Amino acid sequence: MVGDSIVIRGARQHNLKNVNVDIPRGKLTVITGVSGSGKSSLAMDTIYAEGRRRYVESLSSYARQFLGQVGRPDVDIIEGLAPAIAIDQRSADRNPRSTVGTVTEVHDYLRLLYSRVGVPHCTRCGREIARRTPEQMVDAILALPAGARVLVLGPIAVARRGDPTPLLDEARRAGFSRVRIDGEVQMLDEPIVLDPAAPHTLEVVVDRLIIPDLESSGSDRRADTSRVADSVETALRLGSGSLVVHQMGVGDLRFSQHLLCTECGLTFPELDSSSFSFNSPRGACSVCGGLGLVIPVAAHASTRRKRADVEEDAVRLPLTTGACCPSCRGARLRPESLAVTVAGRGIGWVNDSQASDLLRWLPSVERDVRERDRPIARPILREIRERLQFLDRVGLGYLTLGRAANTLSGGEAQRIRLATQIGSALTGVLYVLDEPSVGLHQRDNRRLIDTMLRLRDLGNTVLVVEHDEETIRAADYVLDLGPGAGEQGGELLASGPVEAVESSPVSLTGAYLSGRRSVRVPARRRPGNGRTLVVRGAREHNLKSIDVSIPLAELVVVTGVSGSGKSTLVVDVLQRRLESLLHRSSQPWGAHDSLSGHEYLDRVVAVDQSPIGLTPRSNPATYVGAFAEIRRLFSTVPDARARGYGPDRFSFNVQGGRCEACGGDGVSRVEMQFLPDVYVPCDVCGGRRYNRETLEIRYRGLTIAEVLDLPVSEALTLFSAVPALKSRLQVMDEVGLGYLRLGQPATTLSGGEAQRIKLAAELGRRLTGRTLYTLDEPTTGLHFADVERLLGVLNRLVDDGNSVLVVEHNLDVVKSADWVIDLGPEGGDLGGYVVATGTPEHIAAVDHSYTGQYLRRALGMF
């Protein structure tokens, strides 16, 4: 029934093969399947895309132009669709001023808390400061010794250049008879001549007072008190809320209705929420503009660039130049804002603290604030506490509020948005999540699952693309797509409770869930070559000056709970230091004392999940070096030789052989104003990218455009007699990319696919046996079967004498390692220690290792 399900009929988006499925509403549904089988095509590109399109279509044409371009997915029918929210792994925010605190709205409430109940302090002497009311000023003056002679002065101009005559005339018209100019009292009824080129300090003199005797009669005392109050009121009016009480022969007392330090005489601006904003001129550090770092002028002096472009570069400066702002020291705010405290802590300390630590600090805030401020603080603290608890529940308690949002991993950014959605407490919504368990240790995985179940229990439908076994088993309903990837995928193999998938004879996922298939534990652990890479005193970020030995010629896995320091050790410290030593890289490395053993290596290769290209013209064939050989082959065809065509003729990146109508892109964009832009095949080349003459050349009956449209597996058969091509294509097929088309645009590849293409490119090289490969979470987006295939590739690298260092949580990878380095014991400040090192069996025997506790089950050690 439509009322109980989301009904999908004829889904053909990307590689989906007319998929028909009913997804139960109000349930947690997991979509799984091998990599490239069509999971995201169904969840994101079909279901969520249609939900968003319907929402946008309900708005006016004026509003639609601000919401981006929304196309209709290729599907016959979708019924029972609720308003949809996608929580994917894109970066949380590219704004360099965005932080974890601003993304979660915690910083917004902190701004309110500090502006309402914060205690300001002088930035020079550190003394607590406060504003004074006129009554308090009068009381302070009357507290002077009886008989004291004073002048009450109200400044009308300070250090003013130019002709002061208009100001003096204004003082005469107001009925004043004296003025103090540059510290000297002069009569206004006498000629006053001043140099207009010099700055002058002018203050009107309200009166010369004699402080009344507090023991005098009541009537005289009331009269004198009234006289003092009138004089103060007049001075405040002319002095814009500030005045100086000059005690004859003693010194000055300074008063202000603004924030004033009576010790230093410094006046500070009034506090409001913008005083603590990185984006407001009132709160942002005047030196760095709220970035927390200083942008080198020389780096951009030679080019005219938009400020936004310069700031975009600035997000990388802490890693590449260490250009921390010397004024705010990375705190992003003005000194007067950083000097405000709540319960003895400034907002800079709060932003540098982890969410879990702040949860323990909050109870002391309500207890320590002034009694009159508690009714103001309570509702603000409640909002802050709820948001911090949401972060902690999804395993992100180790994050600091001041951490830049664009330094978060995809999984961290996704879980932050997930925590925010829980706080909104919406019901009747369809949430679509794309692999939320990425980067999450098994210890924290249960928290994430409980969070998704809570979303479900609020009355929402939760649709998750996931490979994690624990998440699949926690689902109410499972959809398994396959059987293969790309053109071999896109079919619904099994659906229903997890037991239905387990019992399906055609489901590869079911085979792994049921135990019919599994990633086998290696029969033996490789001993290595006896050489080690040793890092001593690593102390970058939260690393606690640790010493780590990494055996070479082995598969080494660095694991530990989220935030324990794994990527810091492998990427920031080891990889960058080796790049400097072996490749003369200028990029700074993480803090450590020394590194030894690098003399045993020739190269260090980082195999990450960054794109292999940023334009549609980049493709797998180009990256692995196959396209150059294909173009050379086409240039040797007799027709090509007769026409004088060289290899460049068959490139769509240069003029000559490409279609000039579309510039080699194969498509043309048609702008549709309020409707989404439409991409249509080029009407000249028909989407084939090349001009007519180039397409007349054929190799074994195929044009260059037809060859680029071949899947890798088919191209491998076509070029089986060409050794240089066969070896490169065979490696791509071995890493599980046989379904990719040779000319598939790089912009359509997932991070996992890009990483495996890089592995294939490395395997296609002549291996020296002296290379260290570093990989950070390589199992992202990989099915059980794909993980097994990935391990085969990594083992092949090690068997050739190379060393492989992997940051990973996946237990199938950890149990397959030769050596394991477990960091922890917790994340953030409580992490950064070496918990245990050794073989997987040794780690599993360490009771205080969280990794070991889960590894026992994976190894069958109960």
PDB file of C-alpha atoms in Angstrom, residues 154-160 167 180 200-204 238:
ATOM      1  CA  GLY A 154      32.914  66.211  30.129  1.00  0.00           C
ATOM      2  CA  PRO A 155      34.992  65.687  26.947  1.00  0.00           C
ATOM      3  CA  ILE A 156      33.479  67.169  23.789  1.00  0.00           C
ATOM      4  CA  ALA A 157      36.476  66.432  21.559  1.00  0.00           C
ATOM      5  CA  VAL A 158      39.583  64.343  22.019  1.00  0.00           C
ATOM      6  CA  ALA A 159      42.785  64.788  19.960  1.00  0.00           C
ATOM      7  CA  ARG A 160      40.870  66.807  17.381  1.00  0.00           C
ATOM      8  CA  LEU A 167      33.053  73.616  19.413  1.00  0.00           C
ATOM      9  CA  ARG A 180      39.956  72.613  29.722  1.00  0.00           C
ATOM     10  CA  HIS A 200      43.898  69.313  20.833  1.00  0.00           C
ATOM     11  CA  THR A 201      42.017  67.686  23.690  1.00  0.00           C
ATOM     12  CA  LEU A 202      38.969  69.725  24.721  1.00  0.00           C
ATOM     13  CA  GLU A 203      36.783  69.151  27.791  1.00  0.00           C
ATOM     14  CA  VAL A 204      34.034  71.369  29.176  1.00  0.00           C
ATOM     15  CA  LEU A 238      28.179  66.304  26.775  1.00  0.00           C
TER      16      LEU A 238
END
